[in-house]
PDB file of C-alpha atoms in Angstrom:
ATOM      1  CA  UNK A   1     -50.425 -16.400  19.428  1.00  0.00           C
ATOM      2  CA  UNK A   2     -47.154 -18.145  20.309  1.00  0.00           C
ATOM      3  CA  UNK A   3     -46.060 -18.275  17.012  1.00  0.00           C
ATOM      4  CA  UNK A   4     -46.658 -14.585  15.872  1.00  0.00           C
ATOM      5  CA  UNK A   5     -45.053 -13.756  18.767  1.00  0.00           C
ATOM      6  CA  UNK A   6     -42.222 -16.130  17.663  1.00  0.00           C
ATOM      7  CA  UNK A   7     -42.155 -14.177  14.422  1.00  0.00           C
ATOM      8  CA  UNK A   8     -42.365 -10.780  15.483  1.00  0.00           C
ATOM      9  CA  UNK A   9     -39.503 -11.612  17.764  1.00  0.00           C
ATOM     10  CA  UNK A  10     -37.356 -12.761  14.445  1.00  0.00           C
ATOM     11  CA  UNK A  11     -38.455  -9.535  12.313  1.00  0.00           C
ATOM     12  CA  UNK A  12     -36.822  -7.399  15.183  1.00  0.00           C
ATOM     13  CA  UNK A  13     -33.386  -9.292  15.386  1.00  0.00           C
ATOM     14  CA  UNK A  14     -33.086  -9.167  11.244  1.00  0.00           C
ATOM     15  CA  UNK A  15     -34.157  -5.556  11.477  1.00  0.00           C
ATOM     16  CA  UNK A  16     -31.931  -4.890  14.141  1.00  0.00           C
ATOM     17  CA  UNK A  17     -28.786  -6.731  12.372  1.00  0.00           C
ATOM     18  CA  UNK A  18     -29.579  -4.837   9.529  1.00  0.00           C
ATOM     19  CA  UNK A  19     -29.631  -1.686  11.386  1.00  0.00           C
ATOM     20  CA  UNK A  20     -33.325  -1.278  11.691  1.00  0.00           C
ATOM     21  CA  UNK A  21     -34.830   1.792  10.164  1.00  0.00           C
ATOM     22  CA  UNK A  22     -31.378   3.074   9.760  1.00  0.00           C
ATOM     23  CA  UNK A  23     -30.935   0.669   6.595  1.00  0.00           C
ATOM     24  CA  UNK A  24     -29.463   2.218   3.212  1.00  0.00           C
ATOM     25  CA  UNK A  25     -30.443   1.073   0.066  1.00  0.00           C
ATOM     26  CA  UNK A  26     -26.987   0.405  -1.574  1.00  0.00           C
ATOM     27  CA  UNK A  27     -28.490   2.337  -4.736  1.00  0.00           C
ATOM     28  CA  UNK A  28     -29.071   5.308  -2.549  1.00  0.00           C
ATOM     29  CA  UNK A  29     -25.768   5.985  -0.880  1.00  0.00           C
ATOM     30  CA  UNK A  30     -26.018   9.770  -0.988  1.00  0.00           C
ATOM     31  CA  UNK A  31     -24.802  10.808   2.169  1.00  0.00           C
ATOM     32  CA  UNK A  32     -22.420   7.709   3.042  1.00  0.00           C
ATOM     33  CA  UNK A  33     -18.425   6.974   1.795  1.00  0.00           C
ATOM     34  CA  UNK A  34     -16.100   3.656   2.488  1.00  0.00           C
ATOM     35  CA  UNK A  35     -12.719   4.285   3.502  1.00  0.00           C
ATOM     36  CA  UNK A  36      -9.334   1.951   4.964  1.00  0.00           C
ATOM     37  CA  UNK A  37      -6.956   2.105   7.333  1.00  0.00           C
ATOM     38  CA  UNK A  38      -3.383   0.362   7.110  1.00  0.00           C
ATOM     39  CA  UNK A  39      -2.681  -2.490   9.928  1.00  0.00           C
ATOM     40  CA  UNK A  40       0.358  -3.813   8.468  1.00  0.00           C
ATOM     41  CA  UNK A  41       2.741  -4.181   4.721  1.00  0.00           C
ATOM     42  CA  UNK A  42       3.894  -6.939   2.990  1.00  0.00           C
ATOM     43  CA  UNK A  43       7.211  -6.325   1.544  1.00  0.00           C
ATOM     44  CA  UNK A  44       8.749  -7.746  -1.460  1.00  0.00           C
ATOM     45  CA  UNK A  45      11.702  -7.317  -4.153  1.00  0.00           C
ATOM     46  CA  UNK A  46      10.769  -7.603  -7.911  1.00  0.00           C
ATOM     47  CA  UNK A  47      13.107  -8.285 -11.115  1.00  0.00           C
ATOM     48  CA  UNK A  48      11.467  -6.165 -14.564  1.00  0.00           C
ATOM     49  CA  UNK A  49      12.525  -6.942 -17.834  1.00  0.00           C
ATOM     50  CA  UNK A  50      13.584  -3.473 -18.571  1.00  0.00           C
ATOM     51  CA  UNK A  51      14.745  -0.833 -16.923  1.00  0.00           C
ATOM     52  CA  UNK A  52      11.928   0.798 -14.691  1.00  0.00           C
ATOM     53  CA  UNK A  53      12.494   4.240 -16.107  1.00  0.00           C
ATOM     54  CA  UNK A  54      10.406   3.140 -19.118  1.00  0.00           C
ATOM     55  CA  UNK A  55       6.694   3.422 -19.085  1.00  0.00           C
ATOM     56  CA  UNK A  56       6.027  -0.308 -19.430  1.00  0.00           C
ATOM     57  CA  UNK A  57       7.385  -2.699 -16.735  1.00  0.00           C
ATOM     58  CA  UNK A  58       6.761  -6.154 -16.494  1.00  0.00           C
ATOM     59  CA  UNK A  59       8.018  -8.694 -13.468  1.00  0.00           C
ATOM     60  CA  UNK A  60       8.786 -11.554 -11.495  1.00  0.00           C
ATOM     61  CA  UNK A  61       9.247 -12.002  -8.205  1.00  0.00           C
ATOM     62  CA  UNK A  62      13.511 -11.490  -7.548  1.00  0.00           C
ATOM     63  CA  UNK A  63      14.247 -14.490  -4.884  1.00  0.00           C
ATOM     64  CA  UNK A  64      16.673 -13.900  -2.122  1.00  0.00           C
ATOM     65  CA  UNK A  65      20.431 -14.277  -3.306  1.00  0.00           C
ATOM     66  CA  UNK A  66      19.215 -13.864  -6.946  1.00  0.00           C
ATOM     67  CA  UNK A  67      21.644 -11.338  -8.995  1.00  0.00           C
ATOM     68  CA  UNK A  68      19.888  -9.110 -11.053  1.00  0.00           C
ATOM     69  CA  UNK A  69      20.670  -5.031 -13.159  1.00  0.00           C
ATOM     70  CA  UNK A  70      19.802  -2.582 -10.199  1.00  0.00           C
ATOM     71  CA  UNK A  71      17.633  -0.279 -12.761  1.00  0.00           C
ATOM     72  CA  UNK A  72      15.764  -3.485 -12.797  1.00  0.00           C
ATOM     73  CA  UNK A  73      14.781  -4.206  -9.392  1.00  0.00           C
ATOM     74  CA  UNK A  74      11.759  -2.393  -7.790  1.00  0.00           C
ATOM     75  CA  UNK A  75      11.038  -2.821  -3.821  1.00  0.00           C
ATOM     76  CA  UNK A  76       7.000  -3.027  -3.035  1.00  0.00           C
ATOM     77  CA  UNK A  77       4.452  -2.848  -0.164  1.00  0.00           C
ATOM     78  CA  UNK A  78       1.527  -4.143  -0.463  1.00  0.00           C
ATOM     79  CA  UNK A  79      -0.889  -2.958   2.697  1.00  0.00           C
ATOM     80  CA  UNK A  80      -3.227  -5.114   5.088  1.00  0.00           C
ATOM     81  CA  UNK A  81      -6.046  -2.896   5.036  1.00  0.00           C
ATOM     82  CA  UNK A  82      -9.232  -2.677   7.389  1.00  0.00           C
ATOM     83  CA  UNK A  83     -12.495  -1.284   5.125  1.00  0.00           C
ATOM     84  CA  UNK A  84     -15.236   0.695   6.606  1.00  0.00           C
ATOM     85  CA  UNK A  85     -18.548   1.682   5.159  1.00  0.00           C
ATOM     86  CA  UNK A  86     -19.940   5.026   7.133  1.00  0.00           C
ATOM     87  CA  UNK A  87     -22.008   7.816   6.842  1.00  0.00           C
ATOM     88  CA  UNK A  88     -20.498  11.252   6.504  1.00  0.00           C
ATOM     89  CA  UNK A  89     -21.029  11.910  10.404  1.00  0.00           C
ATOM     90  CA  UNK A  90     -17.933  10.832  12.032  1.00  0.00           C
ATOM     91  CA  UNK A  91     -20.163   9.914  15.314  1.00  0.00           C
ATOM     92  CA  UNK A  92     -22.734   7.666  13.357  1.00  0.00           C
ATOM     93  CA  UNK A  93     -21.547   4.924  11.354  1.00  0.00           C
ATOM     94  CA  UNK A  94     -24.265   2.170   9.981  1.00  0.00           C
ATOM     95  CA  UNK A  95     -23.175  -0.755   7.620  1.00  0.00           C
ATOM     96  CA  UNK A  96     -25.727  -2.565   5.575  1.00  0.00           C
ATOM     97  CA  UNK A  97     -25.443  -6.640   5.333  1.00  0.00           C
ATOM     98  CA  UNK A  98     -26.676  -6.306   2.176  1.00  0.00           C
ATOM     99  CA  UNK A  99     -24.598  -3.951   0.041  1.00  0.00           C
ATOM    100  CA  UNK A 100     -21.981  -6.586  -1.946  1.00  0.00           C
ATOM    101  CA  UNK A 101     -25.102  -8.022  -3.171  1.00  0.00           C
ATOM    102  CA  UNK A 102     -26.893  -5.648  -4.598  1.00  0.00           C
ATOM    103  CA  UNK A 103     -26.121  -4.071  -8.163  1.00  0.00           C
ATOM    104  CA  UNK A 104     -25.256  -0.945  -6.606  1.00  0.00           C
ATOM    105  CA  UNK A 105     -22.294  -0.297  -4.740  1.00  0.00           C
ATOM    106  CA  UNK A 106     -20.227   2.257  -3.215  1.00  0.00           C
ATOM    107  CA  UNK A 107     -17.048   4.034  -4.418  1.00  0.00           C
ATOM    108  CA  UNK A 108     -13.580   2.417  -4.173  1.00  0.00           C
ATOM    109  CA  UNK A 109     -12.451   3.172  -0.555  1.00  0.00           C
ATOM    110  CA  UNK A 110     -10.287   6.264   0.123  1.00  0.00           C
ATOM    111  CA  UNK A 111      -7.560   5.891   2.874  1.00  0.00           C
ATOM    112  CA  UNK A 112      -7.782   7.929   6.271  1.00  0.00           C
ATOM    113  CA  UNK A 113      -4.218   7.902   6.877  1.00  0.00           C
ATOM    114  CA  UNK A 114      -1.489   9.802   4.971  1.00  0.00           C
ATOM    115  CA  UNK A 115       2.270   9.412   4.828  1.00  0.00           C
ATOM    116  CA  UNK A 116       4.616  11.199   7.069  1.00  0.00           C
ATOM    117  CA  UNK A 117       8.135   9.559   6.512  1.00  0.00           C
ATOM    118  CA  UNK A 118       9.709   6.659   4.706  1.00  0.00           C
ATOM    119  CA  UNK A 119      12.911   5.643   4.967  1.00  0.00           C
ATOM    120  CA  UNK A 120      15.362   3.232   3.362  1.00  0.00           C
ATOM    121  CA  UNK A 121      18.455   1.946   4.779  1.00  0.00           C
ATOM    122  CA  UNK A 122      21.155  -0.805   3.622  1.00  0.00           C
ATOM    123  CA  UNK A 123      23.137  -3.512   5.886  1.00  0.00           C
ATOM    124  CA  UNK A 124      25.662  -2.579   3.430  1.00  0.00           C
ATOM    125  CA  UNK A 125      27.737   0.492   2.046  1.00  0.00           C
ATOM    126  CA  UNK A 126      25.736   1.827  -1.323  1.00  0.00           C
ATOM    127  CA  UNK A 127      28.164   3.650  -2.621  1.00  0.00           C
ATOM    128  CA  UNK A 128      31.387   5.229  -0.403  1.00  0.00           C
ATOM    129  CA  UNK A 129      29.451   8.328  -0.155  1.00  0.00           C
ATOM    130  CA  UNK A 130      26.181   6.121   1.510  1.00  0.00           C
ATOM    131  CA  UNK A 131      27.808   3.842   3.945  1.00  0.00           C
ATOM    132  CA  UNK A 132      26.167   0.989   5.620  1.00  0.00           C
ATOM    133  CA  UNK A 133      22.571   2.014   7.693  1.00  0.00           C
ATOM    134  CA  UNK A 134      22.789   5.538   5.793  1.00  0.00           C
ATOM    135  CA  UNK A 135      19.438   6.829   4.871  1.00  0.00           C
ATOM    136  CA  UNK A 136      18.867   6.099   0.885  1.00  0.00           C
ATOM    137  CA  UNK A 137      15.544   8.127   0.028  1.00  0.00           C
ATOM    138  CA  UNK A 138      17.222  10.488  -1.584  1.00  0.00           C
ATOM    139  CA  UNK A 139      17.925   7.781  -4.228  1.00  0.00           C
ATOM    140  CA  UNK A 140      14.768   6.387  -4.321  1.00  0.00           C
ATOM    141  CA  UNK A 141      11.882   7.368  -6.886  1.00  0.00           C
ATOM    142  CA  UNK A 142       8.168   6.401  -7.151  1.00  0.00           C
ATOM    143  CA  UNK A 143       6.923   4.591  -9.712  1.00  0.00           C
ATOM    144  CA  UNK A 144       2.992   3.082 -11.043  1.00  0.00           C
ATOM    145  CA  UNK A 145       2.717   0.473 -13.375  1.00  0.00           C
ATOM    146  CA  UNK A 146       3.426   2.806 -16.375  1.00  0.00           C
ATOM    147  CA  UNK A 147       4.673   6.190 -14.677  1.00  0.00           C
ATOM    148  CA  UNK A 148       7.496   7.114 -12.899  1.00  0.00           C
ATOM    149  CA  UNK A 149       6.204   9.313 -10.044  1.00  0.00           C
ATOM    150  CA  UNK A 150       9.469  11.636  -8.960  1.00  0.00           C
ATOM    151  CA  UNK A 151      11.921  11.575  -5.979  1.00  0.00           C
ATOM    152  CA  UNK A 152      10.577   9.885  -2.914  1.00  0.00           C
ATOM    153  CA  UNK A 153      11.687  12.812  -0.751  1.00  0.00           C
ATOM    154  CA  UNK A 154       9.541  15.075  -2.787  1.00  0.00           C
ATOM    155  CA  UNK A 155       6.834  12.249  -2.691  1.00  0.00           C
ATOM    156  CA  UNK A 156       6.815  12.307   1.314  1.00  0.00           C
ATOM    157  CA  UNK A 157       7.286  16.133   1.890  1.00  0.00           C
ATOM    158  CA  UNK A 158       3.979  16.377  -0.103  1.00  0.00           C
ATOM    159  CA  UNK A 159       2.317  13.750   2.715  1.00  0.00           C
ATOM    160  CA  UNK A 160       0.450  11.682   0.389  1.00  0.00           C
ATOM    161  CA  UNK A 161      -2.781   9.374   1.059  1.00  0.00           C
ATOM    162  CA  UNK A 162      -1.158   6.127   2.606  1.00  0.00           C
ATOM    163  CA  UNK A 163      -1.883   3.469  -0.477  1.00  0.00           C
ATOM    164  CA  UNK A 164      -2.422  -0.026  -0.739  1.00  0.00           C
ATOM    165  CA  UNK A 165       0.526  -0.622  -2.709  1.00  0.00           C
ATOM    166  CA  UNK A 166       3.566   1.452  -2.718  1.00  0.00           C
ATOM    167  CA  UNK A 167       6.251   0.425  -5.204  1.00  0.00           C
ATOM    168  CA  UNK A 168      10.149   2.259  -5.167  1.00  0.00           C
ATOM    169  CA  UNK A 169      13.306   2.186  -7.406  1.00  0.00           C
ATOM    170  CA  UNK A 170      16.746   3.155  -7.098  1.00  0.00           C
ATOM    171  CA  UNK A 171      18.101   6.143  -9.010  1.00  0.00           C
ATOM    172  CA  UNK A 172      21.963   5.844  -8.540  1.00  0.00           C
ATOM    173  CA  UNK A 173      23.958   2.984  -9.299  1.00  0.00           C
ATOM    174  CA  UNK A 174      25.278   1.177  -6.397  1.00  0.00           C
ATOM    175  CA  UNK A 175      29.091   0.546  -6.122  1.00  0.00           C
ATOM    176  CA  UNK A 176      28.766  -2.564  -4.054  1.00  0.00           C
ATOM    177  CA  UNK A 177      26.165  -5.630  -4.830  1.00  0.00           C
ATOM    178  CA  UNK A 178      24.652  -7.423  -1.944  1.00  0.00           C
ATOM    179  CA  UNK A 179      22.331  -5.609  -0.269  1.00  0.00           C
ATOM    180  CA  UNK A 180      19.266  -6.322   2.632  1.00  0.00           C
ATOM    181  CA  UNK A 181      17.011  -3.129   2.731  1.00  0.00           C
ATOM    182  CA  UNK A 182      14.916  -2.472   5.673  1.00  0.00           C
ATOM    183  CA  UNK A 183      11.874  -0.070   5.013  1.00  0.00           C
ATOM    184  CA  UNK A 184      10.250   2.001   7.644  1.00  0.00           C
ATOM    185  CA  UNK A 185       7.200   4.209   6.984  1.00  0.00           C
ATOM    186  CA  UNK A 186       5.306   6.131   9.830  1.00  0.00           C
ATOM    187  CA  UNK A 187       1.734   7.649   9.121  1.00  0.00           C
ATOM    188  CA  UNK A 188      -0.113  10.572  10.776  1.00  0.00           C
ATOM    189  CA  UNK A 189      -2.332   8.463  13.961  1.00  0.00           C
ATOM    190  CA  UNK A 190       1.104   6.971  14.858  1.00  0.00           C
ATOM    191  CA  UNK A 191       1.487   3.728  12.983  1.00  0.00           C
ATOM    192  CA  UNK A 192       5.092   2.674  12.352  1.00  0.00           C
ATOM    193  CA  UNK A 193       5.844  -0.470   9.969  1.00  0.00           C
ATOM    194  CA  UNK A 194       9.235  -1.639   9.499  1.00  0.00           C
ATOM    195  CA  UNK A 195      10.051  -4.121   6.833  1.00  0.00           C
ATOM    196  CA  UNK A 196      13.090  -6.087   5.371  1.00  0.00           C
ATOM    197  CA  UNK A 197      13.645  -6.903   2.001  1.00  0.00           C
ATOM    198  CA  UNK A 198      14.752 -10.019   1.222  1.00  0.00           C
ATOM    199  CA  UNK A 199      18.884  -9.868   0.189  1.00  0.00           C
ATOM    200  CA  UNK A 200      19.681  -9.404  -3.389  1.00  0.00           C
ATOM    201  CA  UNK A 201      22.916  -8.865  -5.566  1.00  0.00           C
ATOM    202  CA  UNK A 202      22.823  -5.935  -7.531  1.00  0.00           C
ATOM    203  CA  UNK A 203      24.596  -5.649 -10.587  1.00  0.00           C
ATOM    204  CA  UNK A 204      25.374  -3.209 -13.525  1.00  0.00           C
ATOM    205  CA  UNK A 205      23.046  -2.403 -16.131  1.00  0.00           C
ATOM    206  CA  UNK A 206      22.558  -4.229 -19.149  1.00  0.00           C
ATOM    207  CA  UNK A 207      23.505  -0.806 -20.733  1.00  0.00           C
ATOM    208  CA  UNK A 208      26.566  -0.211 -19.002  1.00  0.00           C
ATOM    209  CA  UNK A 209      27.675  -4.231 -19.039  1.00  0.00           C
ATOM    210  CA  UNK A 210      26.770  -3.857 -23.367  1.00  0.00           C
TER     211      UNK A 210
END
């Protein structure tokens, strides 16, 4: 007696880890949807091979200090994210232990958060016209891996998903070189990140030095 007892009293705490009756299947997920929030952004500077107004664009990490063509150097953010599995009732949400191990599985998570503002500011002058702490978005495009995604003004005004990575370019040649970029993007609960870059020399073009 003492041992089915025993057992019985197992079956309910796996049953109730596994949220009891309320357990999905992962291979019927009708009715259910993952998403992520943003807790925080990695920032870093990278050095293409060609200029990132081509379709293919292929880098390395620029280091701090390093001199490199500014149509070469893209900035990136790469976001901490928090993923939630939850049904499609914003009161209820049940999570399954079970779901990564099953064949089936759930979409790739959308984001809950979208965009509001980003801007991009230098320690130093860009050009006379963009003095030191001036706001440079209006410089700044979008780009993918193998697109270039238009004006990041445009980008913002549109309030966009928030995304796991988020990777810039400049659009103007700068008339002086060394340059540390702080980031700031705010999204619609309230979350602010700001981010430095680390400092980098930015030279001509290969075009214009050829």
């Amino acid at each position: 007696m003492r041992l089915a007892l025993t057992r019985l009293f197992c079956l309910c705490i796996l049953l109730s880890a596994c949220g009891g009756d309320s357990y999905v299947h992962p291979c019927d997920l009708e009715g259910y949807y993952s998403h992520f929030s943003i807790t925080d952004y990695t920032s870093r500077a990278v050095n293409h091979d060609q200029p990132i107004t081509r379709e293919t664009n292929f880098w390395a990490e620029a280091l701090e200090g390093t001199a490199v063509p500014w149509d070469h150097v893209g900035l990136e953010l790469e976001a901490e994210i928090v993923k939630s599995v939850a049904q499609n009732t914003p009161d209820k949400m049940r999570f399954s232990l079970f779901a990564q191990s099953q064949a089936c599985s759930l979409p790739a998570p959308e984001p809950i958060q979208s965009i509001t503002h980003i801007s991009l500011v230098s320690d130093n002058a860009y050009t006379d016209e963009y003095p030191a702490g001036s706001d440079l978005s209006e410089l700044i495009a979008v780009y993918g891996y193998h697109s270039v995604e238009g004006n990041l003004q445009d980008f913002v005004a549109s309030q966009p998903p928030a995304r796991e990575w988020l990777r810039l370019f400049f659009t103007l040649e700068p008339q002086y070189e060394r340059h540390t970029f702080t980031i700031t993007v705010e999204l619609d609960d309230g979350s602010v990140f700001v981010k430095d870059f680390p400092e980098l020399a930015l030279m001509p073009s290969i075009t214009t030095q050829q």
